[in-house]
Short mmCIF file of C-alpha atoms in Angstrom, two decimals:
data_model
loop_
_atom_site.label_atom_id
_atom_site.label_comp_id
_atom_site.label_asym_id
_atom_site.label_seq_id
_atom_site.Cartn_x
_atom_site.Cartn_y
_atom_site.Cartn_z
CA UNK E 1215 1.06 22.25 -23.98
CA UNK E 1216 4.32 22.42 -22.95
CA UNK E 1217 7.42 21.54 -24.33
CA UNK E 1218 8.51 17.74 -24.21
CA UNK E 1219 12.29 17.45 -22.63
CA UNK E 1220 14.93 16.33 -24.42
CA UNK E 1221 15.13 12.79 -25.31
CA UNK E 1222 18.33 11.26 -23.98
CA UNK E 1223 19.38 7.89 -23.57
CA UNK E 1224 21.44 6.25 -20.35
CA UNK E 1225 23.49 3.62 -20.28
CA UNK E 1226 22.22 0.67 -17.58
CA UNK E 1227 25.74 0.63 -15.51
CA UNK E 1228 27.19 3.29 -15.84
CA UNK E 1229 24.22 6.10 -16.28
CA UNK E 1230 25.90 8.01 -18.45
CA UNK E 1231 24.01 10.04 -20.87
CA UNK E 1232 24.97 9.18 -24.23
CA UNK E 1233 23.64 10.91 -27.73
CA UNK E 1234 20.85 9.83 -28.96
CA UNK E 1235 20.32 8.05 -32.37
CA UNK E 1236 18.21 9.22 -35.40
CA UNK E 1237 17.37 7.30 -38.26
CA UNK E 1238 14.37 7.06 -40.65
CA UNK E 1239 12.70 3.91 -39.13
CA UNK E 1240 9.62 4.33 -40.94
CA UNK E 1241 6.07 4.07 -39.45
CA UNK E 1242 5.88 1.56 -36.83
CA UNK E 1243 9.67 0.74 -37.04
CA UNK E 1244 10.87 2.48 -34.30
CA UNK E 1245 14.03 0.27 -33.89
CA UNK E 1246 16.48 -0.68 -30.78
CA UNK E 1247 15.30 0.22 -27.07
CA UNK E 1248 16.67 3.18 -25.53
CA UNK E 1249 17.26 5.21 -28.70
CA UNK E 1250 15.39 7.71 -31.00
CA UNK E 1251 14.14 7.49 -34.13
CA UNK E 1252 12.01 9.67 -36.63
CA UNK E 1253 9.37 8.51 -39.13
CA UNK E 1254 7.18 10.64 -41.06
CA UNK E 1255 4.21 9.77 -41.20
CA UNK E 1256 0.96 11.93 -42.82
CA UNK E 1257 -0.47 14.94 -40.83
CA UNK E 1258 -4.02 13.14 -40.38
CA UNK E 1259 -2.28 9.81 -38.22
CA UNK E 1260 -0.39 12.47 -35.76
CA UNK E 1261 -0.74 11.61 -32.58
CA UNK E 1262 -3.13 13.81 -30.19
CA UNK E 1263 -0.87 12.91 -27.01
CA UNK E 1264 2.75 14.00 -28.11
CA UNK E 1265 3.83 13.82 -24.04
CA UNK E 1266 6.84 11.76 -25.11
CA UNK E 1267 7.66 12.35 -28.35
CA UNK E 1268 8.05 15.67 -30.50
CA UNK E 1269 6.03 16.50 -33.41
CA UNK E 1270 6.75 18.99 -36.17
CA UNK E 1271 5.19 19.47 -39.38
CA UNK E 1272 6.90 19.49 -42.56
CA UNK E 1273 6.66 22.42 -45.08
CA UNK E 1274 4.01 21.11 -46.81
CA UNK E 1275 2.15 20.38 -43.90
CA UNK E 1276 0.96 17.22 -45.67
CA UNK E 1277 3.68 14.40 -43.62
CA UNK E 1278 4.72 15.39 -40.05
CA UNK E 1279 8.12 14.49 -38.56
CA UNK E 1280 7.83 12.29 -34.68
CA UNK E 1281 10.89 11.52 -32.94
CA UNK E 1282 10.19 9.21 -30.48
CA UNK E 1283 12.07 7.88 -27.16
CA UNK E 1284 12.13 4.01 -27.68
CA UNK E 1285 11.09 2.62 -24.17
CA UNK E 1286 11.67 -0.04 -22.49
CA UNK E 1287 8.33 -1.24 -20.81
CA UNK E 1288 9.86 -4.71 -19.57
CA UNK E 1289 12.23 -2.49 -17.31
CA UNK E 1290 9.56 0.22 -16.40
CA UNK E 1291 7.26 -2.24 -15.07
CA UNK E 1292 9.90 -4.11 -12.87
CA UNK E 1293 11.56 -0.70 -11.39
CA UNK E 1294 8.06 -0.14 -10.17
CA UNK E 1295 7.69 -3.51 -8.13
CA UNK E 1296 10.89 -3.32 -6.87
CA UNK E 1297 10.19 0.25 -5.40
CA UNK E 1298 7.03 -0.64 -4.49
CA UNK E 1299 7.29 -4.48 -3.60
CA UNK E 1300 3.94 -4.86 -4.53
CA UNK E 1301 3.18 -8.66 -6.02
CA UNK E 1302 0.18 -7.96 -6.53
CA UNK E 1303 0.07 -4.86 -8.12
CA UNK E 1304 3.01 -6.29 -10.62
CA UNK E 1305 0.84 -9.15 -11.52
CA UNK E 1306 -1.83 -7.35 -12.30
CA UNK E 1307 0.72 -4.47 -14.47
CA UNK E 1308 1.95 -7.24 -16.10
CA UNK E 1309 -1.63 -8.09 -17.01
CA UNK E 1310 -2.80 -4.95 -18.33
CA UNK E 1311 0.54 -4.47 -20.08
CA UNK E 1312 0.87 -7.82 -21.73
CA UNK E 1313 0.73 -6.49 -25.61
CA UNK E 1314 3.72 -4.43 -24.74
CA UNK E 1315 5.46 -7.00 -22.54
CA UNK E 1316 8.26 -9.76 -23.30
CA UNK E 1317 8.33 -12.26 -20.24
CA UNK E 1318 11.28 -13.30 -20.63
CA UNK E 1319 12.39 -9.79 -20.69
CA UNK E 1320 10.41 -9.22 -17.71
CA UNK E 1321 13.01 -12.41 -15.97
CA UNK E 1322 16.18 -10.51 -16.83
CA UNK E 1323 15.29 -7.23 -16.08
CA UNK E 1324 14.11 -8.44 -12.77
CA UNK E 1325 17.90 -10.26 -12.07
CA UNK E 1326 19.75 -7.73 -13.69
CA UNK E 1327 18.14 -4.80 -12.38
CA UNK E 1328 18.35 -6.26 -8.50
CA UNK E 1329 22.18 -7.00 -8.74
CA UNK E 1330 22.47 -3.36 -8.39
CA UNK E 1331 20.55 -3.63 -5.38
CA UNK E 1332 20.25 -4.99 -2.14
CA UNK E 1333 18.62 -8.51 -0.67
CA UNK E 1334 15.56 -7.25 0.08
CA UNK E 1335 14.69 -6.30 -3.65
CA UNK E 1336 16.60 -9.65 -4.60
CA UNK E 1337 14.27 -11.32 -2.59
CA UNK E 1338 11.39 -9.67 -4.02
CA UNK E 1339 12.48 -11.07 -7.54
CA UNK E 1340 13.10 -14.33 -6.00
CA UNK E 1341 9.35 -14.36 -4.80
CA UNK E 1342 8.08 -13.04 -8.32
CA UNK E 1343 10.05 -16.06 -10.32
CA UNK E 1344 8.46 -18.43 -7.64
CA UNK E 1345 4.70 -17.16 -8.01
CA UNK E 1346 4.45 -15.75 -11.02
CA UNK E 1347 5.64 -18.97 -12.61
CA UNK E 1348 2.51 -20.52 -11.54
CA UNK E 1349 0.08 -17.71 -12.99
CA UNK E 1350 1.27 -15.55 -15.77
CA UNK E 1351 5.19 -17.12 -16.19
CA UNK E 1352 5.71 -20.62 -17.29
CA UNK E 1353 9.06 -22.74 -16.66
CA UNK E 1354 9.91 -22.14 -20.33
CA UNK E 1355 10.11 -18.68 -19.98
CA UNK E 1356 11.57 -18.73 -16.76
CA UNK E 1357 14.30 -20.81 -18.26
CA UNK E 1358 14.97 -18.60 -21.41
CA UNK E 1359 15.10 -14.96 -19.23
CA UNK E 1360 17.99 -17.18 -16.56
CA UNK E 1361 19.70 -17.86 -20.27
CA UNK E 1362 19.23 -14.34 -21.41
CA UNK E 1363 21.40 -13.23 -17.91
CA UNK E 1364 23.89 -16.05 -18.44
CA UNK E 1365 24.06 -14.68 -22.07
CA UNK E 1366 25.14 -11.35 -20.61
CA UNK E 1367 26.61 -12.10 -17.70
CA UNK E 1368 30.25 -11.61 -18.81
CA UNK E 1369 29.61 -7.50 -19.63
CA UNK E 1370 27.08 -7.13 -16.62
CA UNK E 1371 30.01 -8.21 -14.33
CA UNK E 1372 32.46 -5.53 -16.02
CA UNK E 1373 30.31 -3.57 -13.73
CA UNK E 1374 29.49 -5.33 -11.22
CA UNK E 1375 32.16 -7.76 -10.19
CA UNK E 1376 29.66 -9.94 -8.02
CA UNK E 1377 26.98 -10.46 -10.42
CA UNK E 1378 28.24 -13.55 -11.23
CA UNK E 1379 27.55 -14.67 -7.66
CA UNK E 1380 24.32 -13.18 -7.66
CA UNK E 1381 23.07 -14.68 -10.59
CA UNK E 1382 24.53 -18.38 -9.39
CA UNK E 1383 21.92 -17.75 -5.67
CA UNK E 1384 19.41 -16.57 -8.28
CA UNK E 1385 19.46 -20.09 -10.21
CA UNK E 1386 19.97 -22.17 -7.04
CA UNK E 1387 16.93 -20.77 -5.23
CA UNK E 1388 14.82 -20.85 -8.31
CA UNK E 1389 15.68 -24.62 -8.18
CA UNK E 1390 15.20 -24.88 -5.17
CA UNK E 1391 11.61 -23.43 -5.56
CA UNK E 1392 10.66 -25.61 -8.51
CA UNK E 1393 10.88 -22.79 -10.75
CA UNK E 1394 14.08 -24.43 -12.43
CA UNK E 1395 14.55 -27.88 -13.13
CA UNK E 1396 17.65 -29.38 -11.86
CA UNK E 1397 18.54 -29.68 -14.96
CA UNK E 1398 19.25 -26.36 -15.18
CA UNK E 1399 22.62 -26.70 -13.97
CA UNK E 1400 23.74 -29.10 -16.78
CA UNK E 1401 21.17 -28.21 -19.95
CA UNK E 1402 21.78 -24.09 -19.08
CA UNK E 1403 23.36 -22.48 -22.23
CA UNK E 1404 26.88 -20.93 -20.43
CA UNK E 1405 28.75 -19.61 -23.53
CA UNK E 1406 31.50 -17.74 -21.67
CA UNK E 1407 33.54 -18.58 -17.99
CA UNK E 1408 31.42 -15.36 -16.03
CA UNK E 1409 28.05 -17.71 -16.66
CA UNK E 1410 29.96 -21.03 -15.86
CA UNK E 1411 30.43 -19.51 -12.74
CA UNK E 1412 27.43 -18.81 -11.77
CA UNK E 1413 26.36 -21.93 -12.75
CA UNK E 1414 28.60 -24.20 -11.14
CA UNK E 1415 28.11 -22.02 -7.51
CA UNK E 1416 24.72 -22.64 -8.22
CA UNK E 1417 24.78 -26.53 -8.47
CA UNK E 1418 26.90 -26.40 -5.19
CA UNK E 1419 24.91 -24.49 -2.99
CA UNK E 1420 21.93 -26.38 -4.20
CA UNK E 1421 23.67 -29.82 -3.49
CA UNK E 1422 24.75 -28.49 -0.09
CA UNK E 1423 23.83 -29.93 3.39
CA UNK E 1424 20.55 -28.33 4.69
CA UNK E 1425 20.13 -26.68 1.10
CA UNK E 1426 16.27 -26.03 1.38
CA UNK E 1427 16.65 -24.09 4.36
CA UNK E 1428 19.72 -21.52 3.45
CA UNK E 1429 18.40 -21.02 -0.17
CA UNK E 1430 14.90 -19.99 1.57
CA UNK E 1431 16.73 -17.40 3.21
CA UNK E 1432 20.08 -16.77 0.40
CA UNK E 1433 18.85 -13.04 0.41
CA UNK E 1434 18.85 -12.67 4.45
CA UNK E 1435 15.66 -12.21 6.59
CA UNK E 1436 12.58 -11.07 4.46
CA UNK E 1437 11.32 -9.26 7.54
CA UNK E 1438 13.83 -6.40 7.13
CA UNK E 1439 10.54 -4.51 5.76
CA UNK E 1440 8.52 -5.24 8.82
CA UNK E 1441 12.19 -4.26 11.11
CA UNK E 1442 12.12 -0.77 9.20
CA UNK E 1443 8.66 -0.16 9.87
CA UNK E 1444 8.86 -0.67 13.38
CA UNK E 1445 12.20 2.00 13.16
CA UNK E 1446 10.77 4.19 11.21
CA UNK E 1447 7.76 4.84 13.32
CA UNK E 1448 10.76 4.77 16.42
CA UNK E 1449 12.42 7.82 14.55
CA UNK E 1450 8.75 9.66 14.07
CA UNK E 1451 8.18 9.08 17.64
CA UNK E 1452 11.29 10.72 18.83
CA UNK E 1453 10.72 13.39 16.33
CA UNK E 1454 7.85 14.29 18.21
CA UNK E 1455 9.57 14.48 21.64
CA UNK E 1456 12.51 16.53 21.04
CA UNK E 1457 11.62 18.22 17.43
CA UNK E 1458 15.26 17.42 15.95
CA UNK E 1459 15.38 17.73 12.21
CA UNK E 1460 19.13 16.68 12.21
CA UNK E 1461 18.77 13.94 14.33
CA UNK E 1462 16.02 12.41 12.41
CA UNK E 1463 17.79 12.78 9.23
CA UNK E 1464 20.64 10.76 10.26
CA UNK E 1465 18.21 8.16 11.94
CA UNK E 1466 16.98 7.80 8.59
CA UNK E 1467 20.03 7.67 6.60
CA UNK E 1468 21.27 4.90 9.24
CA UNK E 1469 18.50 3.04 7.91
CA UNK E 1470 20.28 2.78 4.09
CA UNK E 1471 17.03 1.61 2.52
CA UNK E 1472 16.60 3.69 -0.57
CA UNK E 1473 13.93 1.46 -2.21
CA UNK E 1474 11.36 1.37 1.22
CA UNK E 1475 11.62 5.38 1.25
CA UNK E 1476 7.99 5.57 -0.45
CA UNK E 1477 6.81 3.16 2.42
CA UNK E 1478 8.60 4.98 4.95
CA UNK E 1479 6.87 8.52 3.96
CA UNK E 1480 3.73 6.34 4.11
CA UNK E 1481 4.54 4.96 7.34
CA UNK E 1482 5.24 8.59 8.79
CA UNK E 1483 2.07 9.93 7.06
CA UNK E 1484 -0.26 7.51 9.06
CA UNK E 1485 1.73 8.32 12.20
CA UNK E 1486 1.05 12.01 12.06
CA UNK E 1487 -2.73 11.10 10.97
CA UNK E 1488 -2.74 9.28 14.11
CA UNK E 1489 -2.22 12.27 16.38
CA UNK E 1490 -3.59 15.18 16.72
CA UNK E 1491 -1.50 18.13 15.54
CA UNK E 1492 0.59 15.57 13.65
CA UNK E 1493 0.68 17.12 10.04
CA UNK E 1494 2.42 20.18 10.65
CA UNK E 1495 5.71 17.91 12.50
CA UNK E 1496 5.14 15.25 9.86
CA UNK E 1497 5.31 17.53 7.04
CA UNK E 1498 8.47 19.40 9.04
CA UNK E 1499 10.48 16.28 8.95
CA UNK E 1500 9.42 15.30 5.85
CA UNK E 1501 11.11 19.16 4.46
CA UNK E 1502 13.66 18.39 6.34
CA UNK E 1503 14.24 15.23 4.84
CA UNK E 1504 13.91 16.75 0.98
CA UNK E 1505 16.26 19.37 1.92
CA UNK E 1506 19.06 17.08 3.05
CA UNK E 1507 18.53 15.19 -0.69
CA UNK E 1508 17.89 11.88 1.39
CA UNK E 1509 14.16 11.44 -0.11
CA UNK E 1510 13.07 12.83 -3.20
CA UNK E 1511 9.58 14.17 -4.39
CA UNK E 1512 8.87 10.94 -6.35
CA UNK E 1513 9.15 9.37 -2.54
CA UNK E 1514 6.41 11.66 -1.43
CA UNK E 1515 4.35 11.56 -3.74
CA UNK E 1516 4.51 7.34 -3.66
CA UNK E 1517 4.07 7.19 0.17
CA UNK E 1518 0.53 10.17 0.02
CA UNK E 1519 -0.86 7.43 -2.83
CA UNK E 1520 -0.17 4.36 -0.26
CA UNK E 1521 -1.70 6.25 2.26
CA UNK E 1522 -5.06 6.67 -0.04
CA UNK E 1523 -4.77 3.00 -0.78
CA UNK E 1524 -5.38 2.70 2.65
CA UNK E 1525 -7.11 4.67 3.68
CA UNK E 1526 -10.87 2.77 4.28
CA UNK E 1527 -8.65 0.28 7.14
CA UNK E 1528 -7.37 4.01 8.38
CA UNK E 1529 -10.50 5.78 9.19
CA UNK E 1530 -11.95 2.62 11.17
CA UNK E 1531 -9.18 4.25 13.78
CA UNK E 1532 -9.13 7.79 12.62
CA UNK E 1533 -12.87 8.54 11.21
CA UNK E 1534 -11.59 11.91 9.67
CA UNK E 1535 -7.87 10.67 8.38
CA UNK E 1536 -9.45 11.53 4.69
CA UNK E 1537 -10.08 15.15 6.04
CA UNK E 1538 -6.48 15.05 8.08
CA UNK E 1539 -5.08 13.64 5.13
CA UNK E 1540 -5.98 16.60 2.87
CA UNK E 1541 -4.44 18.67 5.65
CA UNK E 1542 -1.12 16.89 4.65
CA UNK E 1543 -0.91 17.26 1.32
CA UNK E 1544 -1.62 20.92 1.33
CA UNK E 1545 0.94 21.46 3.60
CA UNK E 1546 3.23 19.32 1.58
CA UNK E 1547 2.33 21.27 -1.74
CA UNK E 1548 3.18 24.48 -0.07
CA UNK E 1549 6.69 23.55 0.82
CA UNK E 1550 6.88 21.96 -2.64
CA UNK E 1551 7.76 18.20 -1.39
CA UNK E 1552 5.65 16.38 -3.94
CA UNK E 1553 6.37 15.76 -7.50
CA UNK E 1554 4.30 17.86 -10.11
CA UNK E 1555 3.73 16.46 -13.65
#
């Protein structure tokens, strides 16, 4: 088995790596999020999978040592969707995860994670608070992870400057969506001036003429998915024609949509499938894409697995796309473009 990495911690802003901590939590305590601890525990309770942590035995042999990276699942599962954009698949995460899940964790990671983003993932979170809060979420808990921001707000927006604004579209168009009660904007806990802020911007674009209608669309047009589709499947076209690696490249960086690059590999995946010849010119853009550091392996890998999510709808066009398919991802192993575990 091979040797697990380092354990290292990063800060949320700024993503600096900062030392971890040890202490002796003792079995089961294994403290704060983000750090690492190390309980002995005896030999015979070791764990089989040590993947994440690292085990050594003591001198006796009778207790071993585990240090442990303290996750944080709340944040894991919400990176995912917002990569992914899946509903669905998050609801049903959230589902299998629920021992190791905090929903009201699940609420702030979602707002705080998609400050640092752009609308399109804000509107994704937007869409979870709305119908997840009528399945898994309840108001309460809605309510407690919008006072868990507003708790924070004032050292998230040392940061990020605009959070506060952010965070005040967040509450207005969860009231707006009858996630919130209006009540919200008078009841919210706002213990410093950042979360007042927020708060009061809130109340005003909620009171404002036509409110329904702007908050439905605070984040800009949701379609932006369906607009880079259609240009991403505009750039593989063109590809095709002329064969220009550069040219593609910058098409795609035009695009500045970092979180739809896993649905964009996808996209370009069932474009090749769809004509003959098509892996070898997919596969070449897709290198030259890697090579320029504009997608990463991770991306790859995420748009092949869309691809074989679809791929029953995708052989009622292209009976052999499984077959075509594999031709892909051999190709795409060979110029080492997908991520290895």
């Amino acid at each position: 088995m091979s040797q697990p990495a380092p354990l290292v911690h990063k800060d949320r802003h700024s993503g600096v790596t900062k030392d971890a901590k040890k202490g002796g939590g003792g079995k089961g305590g294994w403290g704060k999020e983000g750090t690492i601890e190390e309980a002995y525990i005896p030999a015979s309770d070791a764990f089989s999978d040590v993947d994440e942590t690292e085990v050594k035995k003591s001198g006796s042999g009778d207790v071993v040592i585990v240090s442990k990276a303290i996750d944080n699942p709340n944040r894991d599962v919400i990176r995912i969707y917002l990569e992914e954009g899946d509903l669905q698949e998050l609801e049903a995460s959230i589902i299998e995860k629920k021992a190791y899940l905090q929903y009201e964790k699940l609420v702030f990671e979602a707002i705080t994670l998609s400050i640092d983003f752009t609308g399109y993932e804000r509107e994704l979170v937007s869409r979870m608070l709305a119908d997840l809060s009528w399945t898994i979420f309840n108001k309460g808990i809605v309510e407690v992870g919008f006072e868990l921001v507003l708790a924070e707000l004032k050292d998230i927006a040392i940061d990020a400057p605009h959070a506060p604004e952010m965070v005040g579209k967040f509450i207005a168009r969860a009231v707006s969506d009858e996630v919130l009660a209006p009540s919200f904007f008078y009841a919210g806990k706002t213990p410093t001036l950042k979360a007042k802020e927020a708060v009061a911007l809130a109340r005003g674009l909620y009171n404002a003429p036509l409110a329904s209608k702007r908050l439905a669309h605070v984040w800009g047009p949701m379609d932006k998915a369906s607009r880079l589709l259609r240009a991403t499947r505009t750039i593989a076209a063109e590809f095709f024609e002329n064969e220009d690696i550069s040219e593609a490249v910058e098409a795609v960086r035009s695009l500045k949509a970092r979180a739809f690059h896993g649905h964009m590999v996808e996209e370009l995946i069932k474009f090749g499938i769809e004509r003959k010849g098509g892996s070898t010119l997919v596969v070449a853009l897709l290198e030259g894409l890697v090579k320029s550091t504009l997608l990463s392996q991770e991306s790859v890998s995420q748009g092949f697995a869309l691809v074989e999510r679809c791929l029953e709808d995708l052989q009622l066009d292209v009976p052999n796309a499984l077959e075509v398919l594999g031709q892909f991802h051999s190709l795409a192993a060979e110029k080492n473009l997908i991520a290895t575990e």
